[in-house]
């Protein structure tokens, strides 16, 4: 199974989120993903960036596409802070955890180089059923 990955680092300012959308959209198009799958990935990414992007000066988005799933990693965030924030979110409120869970198949906080990162996974649907 081959993996196609792209890394993009940009300022944490929300004015740059559109750049992440363009790159994610371009790679998704290359892999012939459905619009619904792309919209879910974009919403999950936006939810993380909108809620936690204020904590950082820059953000890196790693988007990897395998045969049957997409993996988007976002970080780095201050170690421990993201995990604590996510653990506080609960209940019936329309919080970021519920949004991410609704549009992705998996959400995980993990450590890398002394910082927290978020990994979003999504089973992909292809528009034509062809190979990437």
Coordinates of C-alpha atoms in Angstrom, one line a residue:
X1 CA 0.0 0.0 0.0
X2 CA 1.5 3.3 -1.1
X3 CA 1.3 6.5 1.0
X4 CA 1.2 9.9 -0.5
X5 CA 1.9 12.7 2.1
X6 CA 2.3 16.4 2.0
X7 CA 3.5 18.7 4.8
X8 CA 2.5 22.3 5.0
X9 CA 3.7 24.8 7.7
X10 CA 1.9 28.1 8.0
X11 CA 1.2 30.9 10.6
X12 CA -1.3 29.9 13.2
X13 CA -3.4 33.0 12.3
X14 CA -6.8 31.9 10.9
X15 CA -6.3 34.1 7.8
X16 CA -4.0 31.3 6.5
X17 CA -6.5 28.4 7.0
X18 CA -7.6 28.9 3.3
X19 CA -4.1 27.9 2.2
X20 CA -4.5 24.6 4.1
X21 CA -7.9 24.1 2.4
X22 CA -6.3 24.6 -1.0
X23 CA -3.5 22.1 -0.4
X24 CA -5.8 19.5 1.1
X25 CA -8.2 20.0 -1.8
X26 CA -5.5 19.6 -4.3
X27 CA -4.2 16.4 -2.8
X28 CA -7.8 15.1 -2.4
X29 CA -8.5 15.8 -6.1
X30 CA -5.3 13.9 -7.0
X31 CA -6.7 10.9 -5.1
X32 CA -10.2 11.3 -6.7
X33 CA -11.9 11.7 -3.3
X34 CA -15.6 12.6 -3.2
X35 CA -16.6 16.1 -2.3
X36 CA -18.3 14.8 0.9
X37 CA -15.1 13.1 2.0
X38 CA -13.1 16.3 1.3
X39 CA -15.7 18.5 3.1
X40 CA -15.5 16.2 6.2
X41 CA -11.7 16.3 6.2
X42 CA -11.8 20.1 5.8
X43 CA -14.3 20.6 8.6
X44 CA -12.3 18.3 11.0
X45 CA -9.1 20.3 10.2
X46 CA -10.9 23.6 10.7
X47 CA -12.3 22.5 14.0
X48 CA -8.8 21.8 15.3
X49 CA -7.3 25.0 13.8
X50 CA -10.1 27.3 14.9
X51 CA -10.2 26.0 18.5
X52 CA -6.5 25.5 19.2
X53 CA -4.6 27.6 16.6
X54 CA -4.5 30.6 18.9
X55 CA -2.1 28.7 21.1
X56 CA 0.7 28.6 18.5
X57 CA 2.7 30.9 16.2
X58 CA 2.8 28.4 13.4
X59 CA 1.1 25.1 12.6
X60 CA 2.1 22.1 10.5
X61 CA -0.5 20.1 8.7
X62 CA 0.6 16.6 7.4
X63 CA -1.9 15.1 5.1
X64 CA -1.3 11.5 4.1
X65 CA -3.5 9.4 1.8
X66 CA -3.4 5.6 1.7
X67 CA -5.5 3.3 -0.4
X68 CA -8.5 3.4 1.9
X69 CA -8.0 6.2 4.4
X70 CA -6.8 9.7 4.9
X71 CA -4.6 10.7 7.9
X72 CA -4.3 14.4 8.8
X73 CA -1.9 15.4 11.6
X74 CA -1.9 18.9 13.0
X75 CA 0.6 20.4 15.5
X76 CA 2.7 21.2 17.3
X77 CA 0.7 22.3 20.3
X78 CA 2.1 23.0 23.8
X79 CA 2.6 19.6 25.6
X80 CA -0.2 18.6 27.9
X81 CA -2.4 21.6 27.2
X82 CA -4.3 20.1 24.2
X83 CA -4.9 16.8 26.0
X84 CA -6.2 18.6 29.1
X85 CA -8.5 20.8 27.0
X86 CA -10.0 17.8 25.2
X87 CA -10.5 15.9 28.5
X88 CA -12.6 18.8 29.8
X89 CA -14.9 18.8 26.7
X90 CA -17.9 16.5 27.3
X91 CA -21.6 16.3 27.7
X92 CA -24.2 17.3 25.2
X93 CA -22.6 20.6 24.1
X94 CA -21.7 21.0 20.5
X95 CA -18.0 21.0 21.3
X96 CA -15.0 20.4 19.1
X97 CA -14.8 16.7 20.2
X98 CA -18.3 16.0 18.9
X99 CA -17.7 17.8 15.6
X100 CA -14.4 16.0 15.0
X101 CA -16.0 12.7 15.9
X102 CA -18.9 13.3 13.5
X103 CA -16.7 14.0 10.5
X104 CA -13.8 11.7 11.1
X105 CA -13.4 8.0 11.9
X106 CA -10.7 8.6 14.6
X107 CA -9.2 11.4 16.6
X108 CA -6.1 10.9 18.6
X109 CA -3.8 13.2 20.6
X110 CA -0.2 12.0 20.5
X111 CA 3.3 13.3 21.4
X112 CA 6.0 14.2 19.0
X113 CA 9.2 16.1 19.8
X114 CA 8.0 17.3 23.2
X115 CA 4.7 18.7 21.8
X116 CA 1.1 17.5 21.3
X117 CA -0.3 16.7 17.9
X118 CA -3.8 15.7 16.7
X119 CA -4.3 12.9 14.3
X120 CA -7.5 12.7 12.4
X121 CA -8.3 9.6 10.3
X122 CA -11.1 9.2 7.7
X123 CA -12.0 6.3 5.6
X124 CA -12.0 7.7 2.1
X125 CA -14.5 7.4 -0.7
X126 CA -13.4 7.8 -4.2
X127 CA -15.4 9.6 -6.8
X128 CA -14.8 7.1 -9.6
X129 CA -13.5 4.1 -7.8
X130 CA -10.2 4.4 -9.6
X131 CA -6.7 4.1 -8.2
X132 CA -4.7 7.1 -7.1

